[in-house]
XYZ file of C-alpha atoms in Angstrom:
691
model
C -36.744 -33.490 -25.069
C -34.956 -34.633 -22.315
C -31.977 -32.943 -23.289
C -33.861 -29.757 -23.906
C -35.260 -29.703 -20.503
C -31.596 -30.373 -18.703
C -30.404 -27.468 -20.984
C -33.149 -25.134 -19.742
C -32.641 -26.422 -16.270
C -28.649 -25.350 -16.619
C -29.747 -22.218 -17.817
C -32.343 -21.162 -15.251
C -29.786 -22.642 -12.766
C -26.963 -20.393 -13.908
C -29.136 -17.282 -14.169
C -29.732 -18.165 -10.676
C -26.123 -18.350 -9.754
C -25.225 -15.246 -11.499
C -28.376 -13.274 -9.667
C -27.249 -14.351 -6.367
C -23.756 -13.190 -7.065
C -24.460 -9.983 -8.536
C -27.022 -9.728 -5.462
C -24.054 -9.804 -3.196
C -22.388 -6.906 -4.691
C -22.732 -3.854 -2.378
C -21.160 -1.116 -4.913
C -18.480 0.141 -3.041
C -16.099 -0.068 -6.050
C -18.608 2.526 -7.551
C -17.667 5.074 -4.732
C -13.819 4.842 -5.636
C -12.323 7.785 -7.150
C -9.169 6.286 -8.778
C -7.856 9.934 -10.005
C -7.134 10.676 -5.985
C -3.473 11.717 -6.223
C -2.720 11.402 -9.927
C -1.894 14.884 -10.622
C 1.675 16.700 -9.951
C 3.836 15.686 -6.611
C 0.649 14.696 -4.338
C 1.063 11.221 -3.896
C 2.227 9.561 -7.223
C -0.699 7.729 -7.970
C -2.280 6.859 -11.353
C -6.087 5.907 -12.249
C -4.478 2.538 -13.960
C -6.612 -0.377 -14.815
C -5.717 -2.846 -12.155
C -6.604 -5.576 -9.757
C -6.512 -6.457 -6.166
C -2.885 -7.345 -5.282
C -1.765 -8.169 -9.073
C 1.332 -6.720 -10.314
C -0.387 -5.921 -13.621
C -2.177 -2.659 -14.399
C -2.610 -0.453 -17.486
C -2.587 3.308 -17.800
C -1.444 6.089 -20.165
C 2.213 6.968 -20.493
C 1.534 10.822 -20.483
C 3.976 14.045 -21.425
C 5.748 15.295 -19.439
C 7.079 12.219 -17.201
C 6.098 11.976 -13.857
C 6.663 9.779 -11.109
C 4.057 7.319 -12.010
C 4.177 7.978 -15.872
C 0.769 9.744 -15.905
C -0.428 13.204 -14.850
C -4.049 14.006 -14.868
C -3.516 17.140 -16.365
C -1.538 16.008 -19.040
C -3.200 16.100 -22.501
C -0.773 14.417 -24.613
C -0.589 10.433 -24.306
C 2.740 8.379 -25.984
C 0.938 5.155 -25.271
C -0.201 2.548 -22.725
C 2.157 1.018 -20.206
C 2.026 -2.131 -17.908
C 3.169 -2.652 -14.558
C 3.923 0.089 -12.111
C 4.424 0.441 -8.529
C 1.733 3.105 -7.266
C 2.489 5.658 -4.983
C 6.510 5.224 -4.330
C 9.420 7.294 -4.595
C 12.515 7.134 -6.903
C 10.758 8.747 -9.992
C 8.656 5.226 -9.465
C 8.802 2.187 -11.263
C 7.470 -0.166 -13.822
C 5.938 1.109 -17.154
C 6.839 -1.539 -19.447
C 5.732 -2.851 -22.608
C 4.562 0.466 -24.162
C 1.753 0.128 -26.781
C 0.558 3.017 -29.001
C -2.442 2.766 -31.507
C -1.721 5.092 -34.554
C -3.502 6.413 -37.882
C -1.834 6.346 -40.953
C 0.880 3.672 -42.941
C 3.334 4.806 -40.346
C 3.765 6.160 -36.695
C 4.083 9.830 -36.946
C 5.962 9.630 -33.204
C 3.593 12.493 -32.410
C 1.709 11.853 -28.792
C -2.242 11.431 -29.127
C -4.029 14.283 -27.602
C -6.579 13.377 -24.939
C -10.296 14.321 -25.402
C -11.617 12.380 -22.506
C -11.097 9.764 -19.905
C -13.177 7.674 -17.362
C -12.005 5.285 -14.658
C -12.993 2.878 -12.424
C -11.544 0.218 -9.904
C -10.273 -2.427 -12.860
C -11.221 -0.386 -15.996
C -9.598 2.461 -17.677
C -11.423 4.434 -20.689
C -9.862 7.068 -22.876
C -10.952 8.963 -26.060
C -8.434 10.890 -28.604
C -9.274 14.002 -30.509
C -8.202 11.881 -33.878
C -11.101 9.279 -33.151
C -9.209 6.745 -31.665
C -11.087 5.308 -28.651
C -9.632 2.774 -25.984
C -10.685 0.672 -22.871
C -8.649 -1.441 -20.764
C -9.272 -3.820 -17.980
C -7.305 -6.017 -15.633
C -8.477 -9.247 -14.199
C -5.841 -11.277 -12.125
C -2.773 -11.623 -14.513
C -4.836 -11.089 -17.830
C -5.310 -7.527 -19.346
C -7.441 -6.585 -22.324
C -7.041 -3.752 -24.588
C -10.071 -2.535 -26.736
C -9.390 -0.314 -28.927
C -12.167 1.762 -31.557
C -10.308 3.212 -34.679
C -11.708 4.680 -37.950
C -11.472 2.824 -41.301
C -8.250 3.209 -43.398
C -4.561 2.502 -42.559
C -3.649 2.118 -38.861
C -1.158 -0.064 -36.851
C 0.185 -0.338 -33.197
C 3.678 0.817 -32.296
C 4.822 -1.733 -29.808
C 7.993 -0.828 -27.326
C 9.298 -3.957 -25.591
C 12.143 -2.038 -24.174
C 10.283 0.752 -22.844
C 10.538 1.577 -18.967
C 9.166 5.234 -18.045
C 12.300 5.412 -15.748
C 15.124 3.965 -17.842
C 15.161 0.682 -16.375
C 15.492 -1.743 -18.675
C 17.921 -4.460 -18.351
C 17.015 -7.002 -21.142
C 14.245 -8.344 -22.828
C 13.698 -11.215 -24.979
C 10.737 -11.969 -27.526
C 9.515 -14.355 -30.333
C 6.619 -13.741 -32.588
C 4.070 -16.266 -33.879
C 1.320 -14.941 -36.062
C -0.470 -12.452 -34.240
C 1.285 -13.467 -30.872
C 4.415 -12.218 -29.170
C 5.683 -13.903 -26.090
C 8.641 -13.525 -24.209
C 10.010 -11.586 -20.918
C 11.152 -8.277 -19.823
C 13.775 -7.464 -17.381
C 13.935 -4.285 -15.485
C 15.163 -2.591 -12.708
C 13.050 -2.400 -9.424
C 12.032 1.021 -7.657
C 15.163 3.053 -6.918
C 17.204 0.712 -9.433
C 18.268 -1.393 -6.573
C 17.458 -4.716 -8.064
C 15.998 -6.354 -11.385
C 12.671 -8.009 -11.660
C 11.636 -10.285 -14.814
C 8.082 -10.571 -16.136
C 7.234 -13.028 -18.771
C 3.835 -12.284 -20.916
C 2.149 -13.326 -23.797
C 0.689 -10.516 -26.313
C -1.809 -11.373 -28.485
C -4.398 -9.751 -31.264
C -7.893 -10.797 -31.635
C -7.237 -10.905 -35.447
C -4.279 -11.261 -37.907
C -1.568 -8.537 -37.959
C 1.295 -8.095 -40.020
C 4.549 -7.556 -38.246
C 7.550 -4.966 -38.978
C 10.625 -5.394 -37.054
C 12.156 -1.559 -36.447
C 15.017 -2.734 -34.128
C 16.066 -1.544 -30.691
C 13.049 -3.738 -29.209
C 10.512 -1.829 -31.216
C 7.726 -3.765 -33.372
C 4.893 -2.591 -35.422
C 1.496 -4.386 -35.935
C -0.317 -3.767 -38.427
C -4.211 -4.821 -38.749
C -6.291 -4.697 -41.858
C -7.577 -1.234 -42.871
C -11.192 -2.260 -42.654
C -10.622 -3.394 -38.981
C -12.351 -1.138 -36.958
C -12.482 -2.932 -33.434
C -9.002 -4.338 -32.405
C -8.381 -5.902 -29.068
C -5.354 -6.886 -27.370
C -4.416 -9.451 -24.560
C -1.782 -9.430 -22.410
C -1.359 -12.389 -19.813
C 1.616 -12.173 -17.629
C 3.581 -14.433 -14.938
C 6.416 -14.304 -12.416
C 7.405 -17.881 -13.160
C 7.645 -18.457 -17.124
C 6.461 -17.771 -20.381
C 4.867 -21.314 -20.597
C 2.647 -20.201 -17.347
C 1.502 -16.806 -19.321
C 0.701 -18.935 -22.415
C -1.276 -21.194 -20.277
C -3.136 -18.417 -18.872
C -3.802 -17.046 -22.275
C -5.885 -20.374 -23.320
C -8.743 -19.656 -20.874
C -11.358 -18.039 -22.633
C -12.144 -14.263 -21.427
C -14.168 -11.561 -23.184
C -13.909 -7.833 -22.411
C -16.981 -7.225 -20.127
C -16.385 -10.712 -18.353
C -13.109 -9.300 -17.402
C -14.576 -5.859 -16.594
C -17.237 -7.551 -14.148
C -14.729 -9.699 -12.676
C -12.544 -7.371 -11.541
C -15.209 -4.799 -10.521
C -16.608 -7.965 -8.284
C -13.081 -8.569 -7.037
C -12.756 -4.769 -5.681
C -16.157 -4.861 -4.569
C -15.873 -7.893 -2.356
C -12.484 -6.590 -0.713
C -13.638 -2.948 -0.037
C -16.883 -4.532 1.213
C -14.686 -5.633 4.106
C -15.593 -2.808 6.039
C -18.728 -0.806 6.081
C -18.959 3.093 7.026
C -21.892 5.116 7.241
C -21.840 9.000 7.715
C -20.936 11.922 5.293
C -21.441 10.899 1.875
C -18.306 12.746 0.512
C -16.371 11.399 3.242
C -17.140 7.750 2.596
C -15.995 8.442 -0.747
C -12.811 9.606 0.408
C -12.545 6.585 2.875
C -13.104 3.930 0.008
C -10.735 5.684 -2.309
C -7.983 5.253 -0.032
C -8.822 1.680 1.220
C -8.616 1.017 -2.523
C -4.922 2.250 -2.728
C -4.049 -0.205 0.608
C -5.185 -3.468 -1.298
C -2.965 -2.852 -4.886
C 0.290 -4.668 -3.037
C 2.129 -6.550 -2.616
C 1.577 -8.640 -5.687
C 0.682 -12.569 -6.007
C 3.557 -14.017 -7.627
C 2.556 -18.026 -7.396
C 0.741 -19.735 -10.265
C -2.840 -21.511 -9.100
C -0.725 -24.750 -8.990
C 1.574 -23.386 -6.314
C 4.623 -22.626 -8.257
C 6.394 -19.424 -7.964
C 9.835 -17.924 -8.088
C 11.808 -17.272 -4.992
C 14.125 -13.894 -4.904
C 17.120 -15.955 -5.678
C 15.573 -16.595 -9.063
C 14.809 -20.462 -8.230
C 11.495 -22.134 -9.068
C 9.542 -23.281 -5.933
C 6.323 -24.693 -5.011
C 3.877 -23.792 -2.049
C 0.453 -24.686 -1.040
C -0.102 -21.299 0.291
C -0.324 -18.157 -1.787
C 3.177 -16.132 -2.385
C 3.304 -12.718 -2.558
C 6.319 -10.244 -3.480
C 6.879 -6.572 -4.362
C 6.989 -4.844 -0.780
C 7.706 -1.373 0.742
C 7.789 -2.524 4.424
C 10.054 0.490 5.628
C 7.041 2.776 4.321
C 3.884 0.954 5.414
C 4.563 -1.517 8.120
C 3.049 0.749 10.584
C 0.164 1.358 8.798
C -0.977 -0.613 5.528
C 0.143 -4.096 7.063
C -1.648 -3.615 9.993
C -4.898 -2.595 8.248
C -4.420 -5.902 6.005
C -4.182 -7.984 9.418
C -7.626 -6.398 10.446
C -9.511 -6.378 7.511
C -8.248 -9.418 5.384
C -6.650 -11.770 8.431
C -6.565 -15.047 5.918
C -5.228 -13.250 3.257
C -2.620 -11.402 5.540
C -1.440 -15.239 6.719
C -0.022 -15.891 3.130
C 1.222 -12.253 3.090
C 3.184 -12.731 6.134
C 4.321 -16.414 5.375
C 5.514 -14.615 2.182
C 7.931 -12.216 3.946
C 9.220 -15.163 6.132
C 9.984 -17.185 3.171
C 12.239 -14.192 1.709
C 14.648 -15.186 4.317
C 15.645 -18.754 3.302
C 16.710 -17.366 -0.319
C 18.788 -14.113 0.823
C 16.623 -11.412 2.142
C 18.063 -8.109 1.686
C 16.979 -4.615 2.900
C 16.590 -3.574 -0.696
C 15.693 -5.556 -3.633
C 17.975 -8.267 -5.574
C 19.259 -9.323 -8.963
C 16.357 -12.165 -9.422
C 13.167 -10.686 -7.806
C 10.109 -12.065 -9.072
C 7.919 -8.600 -9.271
C 8.743 -4.960 -8.954
C 9.693 -4.152 -5.175
C 10.991 -1.507 -3.195
C 12.137 -2.452 0.593
C 11.980 -4.668 3.329
C 13.353 -2.922 6.568
C 11.738 -3.869 9.542
C 10.385 -7.265 8.461
C 11.419 -8.948 11.444
C 8.905 -6.329 13.479
C 6.259 -7.449 11.073
C 7.101 -11.166 11.526
C 6.733 -10.645 15.894
C 3.744 -8.725 15.159
C 2.227 -11.591 13.335
C 3.258 -14.250 15.508
C 1.661 -12.084 18.502
C -1.332 -12.012 16.559
C -1.616 -15.852 16.375
C -0.205 -16.145 13.073
C 2.252 -19.518 12.236
C 5.603 -18.497 11.480
C 8.277 -21.288 11.498
C 10.640 -18.832 13.247
C 13.259 -21.904 14.171
C 13.331 -22.489 10.235
C 14.515 -18.953 9.618
C 16.186 -18.359 12.718
C 19.990 -18.446 11.584
C 18.897 -16.252 8.197
C 17.292 -13.915 10.893
C 20.277 -13.552 12.958
C 22.377 -12.982 9.739
C 20.334 -9.825 9.233
C 20.560 -8.946 12.836
C 24.227 -8.666 12.043
C 23.870 -5.861 9.276
C 21.639 -3.918 11.076
C 22.942 -0.367 10.996
C 23.756 1.706 14.393
C 26.143 4.181 12.089
C 23.440 7.096 12.441
C 21.213 8.563 15.014
C 18.109 7.267 12.776
C 19.369 4.119 12.081
C 20.139 3.300 15.407
C 16.693 3.976 16.749
C 15.377 1.388 14.079
C 17.822 -1.192 14.601
C 16.714 -1.239 18.229
C 13.368 -1.713 17.122
C 14.437 -4.811 15.023
C 16.414 -6.227 18.055
C 13.383 -5.947 20.220
C 11.117 -7.791 17.770
C 14.155 -10.425 17.417
C 13.936 -10.878 21.354
C 10.086 -11.417 21.007
C 10.494 -13.923 18.626
C 12.706 -15.908 20.606
C 11.011 -15.259 23.746
C 7.760 -16.915 21.834
C 10.033 -19.705 20.423
C 10.763 -20.627 24.060
C 14.574 -19.655 23.976
C 14.543 -17.204 27.452
C 18.484 -16.776 27.184
C 18.581 -15.343 23.506
C 15.601 -13.283 24.186
C 16.968 -11.902 27.235
C 20.460 -11.310 24.992
C 18.724 -9.353 22.322
C 16.521 -7.407 24.267
C 19.657 -5.949 26.418
C 21.067 -5.052 23.255
C 17.796 -3.671 21.929
C 18.004 -1.503 25.264
C 21.197 -0.005 24.236
C 18.883 2.235 22.182
C 18.864 4.528 25.349
C 22.847 5.624 24.996
C 21.903 6.528 21.068
C 18.935 8.436 22.126
C 20.997 10.282 25.036
C 23.622 10.929 22.576
C 21.968 12.577 19.583
C 18.164 12.980 20.420
C 18.431 14.581 24.001
C 19.760 18.186 23.592
C 17.346 20.449 21.477
C 19.226 23.522 21.757
C 21.673 22.433 18.791
C 21.270 24.175 15.882
C 20.687 21.446 13.465
C 17.542 19.885 15.207
C 15.264 21.187 12.960
C 17.369 20.737 9.569
C 16.110 17.975 7.114
C 19.052 15.208 6.799
C 21.008 16.451 9.441
C 23.617 14.133 11.024
C 22.581 12.069 7.563
C 19.372 11.274 8.776
C 17.086 9.555 6.161
C 14.253 11.972 5.028
C 13.849 13.630 8.625
C 14.923 15.820 11.613
C 16.375 15.180 15.082
C 12.885 16.559 16.658
C 10.961 13.872 14.174
C 13.202 11.007 14.637
C 13.495 11.136 18.614
C 10.052 9.975 19.096
C 10.868 6.622 17.060
C 11.031 4.276 20.212
C 7.423 2.685 19.602
C 8.503 -0.284 21.684
C 9.386 1.277 24.884
C 7.550 4.321 25.381
C 7.993 4.328 29.069
C 11.259 4.105 28.807
C 11.236 7.335 26.491
C 9.071 9.412 29.100
C 11.817 8.703 31.518
C 14.940 9.746 28.925
C 12.884 12.944 28.377
C 12.816 13.928 32.211
C 9.496 12.077 33.512
C 5.754 12.362 32.316
C 5.601 16.396 32.655
C 8.672 16.835 30.647
C 7.578 14.258 28.151
C 4.393 16.045 27.616
C 5.603 19.606 27.242
C 8.106 18.297 24.662
C 5.283 16.555 22.556
C 3.117 19.547 22.953
C 6.094 21.953 21.606
C 6.583 19.560 18.631
C 3.122 19.394 17.635
C 2.206 22.949 18.496
C 5.017 24.525 16.838
C 4.314 22.041 13.540
C 7.526 20.483 13.859
C 5.895 17.289 12.821
C 5.975 16.081 9.094
C 3.184 14.468 7.759
C 4.690 13.767 4.429
C 6.872 11.303 5.243
C 6.687 7.952 7.454
C 9.643 8.844 10.372
C 7.244 9.941 12.638
C 3.917 9.193 11.151
C 2.458 8.052 14.405
C 3.945 10.371 16.754
C 0.782 11.351 17.897
C 0.036 8.109 19.539
C 2.678 8.877 21.996
C 0.136 11.176 23.731
C -1.404 8.175 25.320
C 1.617 7.803 27.433
C 1.999 11.352 28.439
C 0.064 13.492 31.157
C -2.620 14.369 28.647
C -3.578 11.284 26.663
C -6.823 12.776 25.298
C -4.573 15.003 23.224
C -4.270 11.716 21.003
C -7.714 11.596 20.087
C -8.317 15.458 18.801
C -4.873 15.420 16.907
C -5.941 12.221 14.703
C -9.136 14.040 13.889
C -7.370 17.242 13.049
C -4.737 15.352 10.619
C -7.528 13.220 9.152
C -9.771 16.171 8.525
C -8.774 19.545 9.283
C -6.500 22.475 7.666
C -2.963 21.654 9.184
C 0.006 23.622 8.573
C 3.379 21.749 7.111
C 6.651 23.026 7.154
C 8.636 19.839 6.103
C 8.275 18.008 3.093
C 9.675 14.656 1.505
C 12.259 16.093 -0.630
C 14.184 17.495 2.340
C 12.960 20.889 2.190
C 11.726 23.043 5.320
C 10.091 26.112 5.428
C 9.830 26.897 1.737
C 6.225 27.690 0.598
C 4.715 25.971 3.582
C 1.714 23.627 3.032
C -1.485 25.287 4.707
C -4.695 22.790 3.888
C -5.966 19.663 4.351
C -3.950 16.769 3.902
C -6.775 14.012 2.534
C -8.861 15.245 -0.208
C -10.578 13.358 -2.876
C -9.225 14.975 -5.668
C -6.242 14.787 -8.345
C -4.145 17.138 -6.142
C -4.488 15.203 -2.858
C -2.068 15.048 0.010
C 0.733 17.543 1.001
C 3.093 18.501 -1.994
C 5.856 15.851 -2.082
C 3.781 13.155 -0.133
C 3.937 10.009 -1.523
C 1.209 7.351 -0.417
C 4.395 4.718 -0.384
C 2.066 1.478 -1.500
C -0.865 2.522 0.591
C 1.132 3.759 3.835
C -0.450 6.983 3.926
C -3.830 5.912 2.642
C -3.759 3.435 5.108
C -3.171 5.783 8.215
C -6.374 7.456 7.079
C -8.483 4.388 6.911
C -7.293 3.195 10.495
C -8.306 6.888 11.716
C -11.390 6.611 10.289
C -12.560 3.418 11.830
C -11.337 4.530 15.150
C -8.182 2.383 15.667
C -4.116 2.626 15.187
C -1.730 0.264 16.029
C -0.139 1.385 19.209
C 3.071 -0.332 18.344
C 3.613 -3.028 15.578
C 4.968 -5.959 17.589
C 1.963 -5.782 20.147
C -1.553 -6.361 19.210
C -2.967 -3.255 20.745
C -5.167 -0.467 19.036
C -5.227 2.919 20.192
C -8.904 4.295 19.921
C -10.201 7.402 18.626
C -13.711 8.763 17.846
C -14.281 7.206 14.578
C -15.032 9.552 11.607
C -18.221 7.833 11.083
C -21.512 7.225 13.023
C -21.158 3.908 12.364
C -18.064 1.517 11.444
C -18.875 -2.437 10.950
C -15.311 -4.572 10.310
C -16.782 -7.905 8.743
C -13.711 -9.893 8.468
C -13.560 -11.552 12.226
C -15.236 -14.497 13.561
C -18.510 -11.958 13.545
C -18.844 -8.641 12.435
C -17.444 -5.886 14.786
C -20.142 -2.704 14.734
C -18.328 0.276 16.159
C -21.178 2.953 16.645
C -20.643 6.624 18.053
C -22.871 8.211 20.265
C -23.314 11.875 20.185
C -21.462 11.770 16.644
C -19.991 15.140 15.361
C -17.494 16.682 13.873
C -16.769 18.950 16.931
C -16.833 15.614 19.282
C -13.701 14.690 19.066
C -12.890 12.960 22.443
C -13.999 9.773 23.947
C -16.276 10.065 27.182
C -17.340 6.538 27.473
C -16.426 2.944 25.944
C -18.393 -0.295 26.022
C -18.006 -3.483 24.522
C -20.912 -5.969 23.924
C -22.445 -4.238 26.776
C -19.777 -4.066 29.478
C -18.299 -0.789 29.809
C -14.294 -0.413 29.382
C -12.444 2.027 31.406
C -9.740 2.180 28.322
C -8.991 3.936 25.085
C -7.818 0.983 23.647
C -8.577 -2.879 22.164
C -6.547 -5.955 21.544
C -6.512 -7.522 17.965
C -8.476 -10.447 19.165
C -11.179 -8.347 20.299
C -11.557 -6.632 17.222
C -11.860 -10.130 15.290
C -13.968 -11.665 17.850
C -16.752 -9.247 16.765
C -19.634 -7.713 18.711
C -20.464 -4.238 19.507
C -18.276 -1.280 20.480
C -19.977 1.783 21.338
C -18.025 4.851 21.900
C -19.304 7.870 23.321
C -18.314 11.222 22.087
C -18.067 14.579 23.313
C -16.798 17.808 22.670
C -14.623 18.361 25.667
C -11.851 16.006 27.127
C -12.766 13.931 30.190
C -9.274 13.823 31.801
C -10.379 10.917 34.211
C -11.554 8.200 31.743
C -9.331 5.603 30.664
C -6.491 7.326 32.918
C -6.158 4.494 35.448
C -5.740 1.616 32.117
C -3.742 3.363 29.883
C -1.540 0.955 27.775
C 2.010 2.254 27.223
C 4.763 -0.131 25.612
C 7.533 -1.098 28.319
C 10.350 -2.902 27.258
C 10.777 -4.605 30.718
C 7.043 -5.512 30.702
C 6.163 -9.094 31.305
C 4.351 -10.461 28.381
């Protein structure tokens, strides 16, 4: 009797716990459209089943091939692949371990034909014209395949050598009963380096195996099997860890609920209220900012460093970087919405240095990855925000990277100067004034590079993409790339009036390129001009209104100019050729929608604009920060007044500390600009300013 009562008590406690957990869900994950940017060259994204910050994802491999391996309009499917890096260029990367269900005694090698598909964060479901249905879910480092198939002969083709961009390096596997375990090594994005994933793949029932050679296997279940499940567990460390993970019992429905809850929890870090369609766009784009970098450490802290060595850490370790692309937007956004997790992320960036950090990937990466230029800027920014970065421990490695900085091209010279400025700041924060001054002086040499290549706009090549060996940009676009010293840039252009006129010319004549990162935040420079209010209207236009784009991400200009909204909640989102670049472009919209943009990464200052919602609540700090817009309207794009916790602010910027401290920020919006508001308290970066 006592045992019965204890069991009943335990049962009701479990019900209470589950009820409490699910009551806390906000349903933000239900607002996400995972098909945004999944068609054509409009974002390079897919509706893959995935989990926040997990390297594991599952999506169809469609025909014809696209950057992500998936095309929304495609009907033909060659199977389902794992592990893809979303939104990046160079034809994407990933797409390993291809699994294709088929009917009949043998695989006819023909594609399956899609009849319907649905998807949500963490989950993907598809039905084919031959009667096969398949569902997929990812929970952390575990993936579940769920197949419903007609009775009769059937099988599963498994290609362990598949990558959708021909990036296989090698693979090794063993078969034991209904289980395959092993590893796959493949080239990273742009084929710059090599990463390795360890896995165990197991069926939930007995299968017979056929080895077809060339890394290809066929698994044959019983003819009367109509429901077949397949589980894939991965590890960045070893096959043993993947096997260990596979022993944790997990049903398909449990995995689906767990994944939905994880997405909902992270999406709920910010609450926006306003236009319903815009809310869906907001959360669809926020979803894209929390897919990478990838968790690479095991629960016991073991992880693989980028030199291939096995290490252990008390902090969570991450890999899978696109820092050149997203250090201006996605990473600052993570620092605002997920400050605790961000500590582990920047700690992982710092941890690249002791193990041989390169600008691009190396030969022993623990996950797929892209590039890490401007890591120094990110680390300095983290230190200024209060994160503990042991700079003395990595100083020598950082200085070795400084020696490799490239000043041979106009764009590289400005970007390298930004890194030098950050190194100067790190030395200053570490108490070494002499070294700080040394690198500050070196950073100030950007002025001679600017005078040489960017001052004269009368030359014929200033509007040509790739001129003078520029990387995916023009002279007009790169000449603004001095975020760390806007005051100095104003002087170089001839003073405030000339600076303002040149900015007006840049934007009024559509020289701006929103399809790529080189001039991504150029509109912020208006805050250092004679027309600071123009920033507020410009970011609103870029986020919501029709724009004209003459430049594209494929180094073209003036061929079929783009005239449309950039951010649309549909498969053909973004400007054509515009990659999302691991949340870089999505992150820009999310920040703008909340009413903040980093003024200069490396200084914890955010410029304000009128949010795209009537209210925004950021829940990640000591207490929530509620941002309320008075006189909200899409026509009221200018800031007339600002107050923080009841105190009037005569400025249009906030500090990182003010955001995380929370309270209430009230922004009074207006349809016309007030030239006087905030004019006496503008924040403008100045390399010579005392900090």
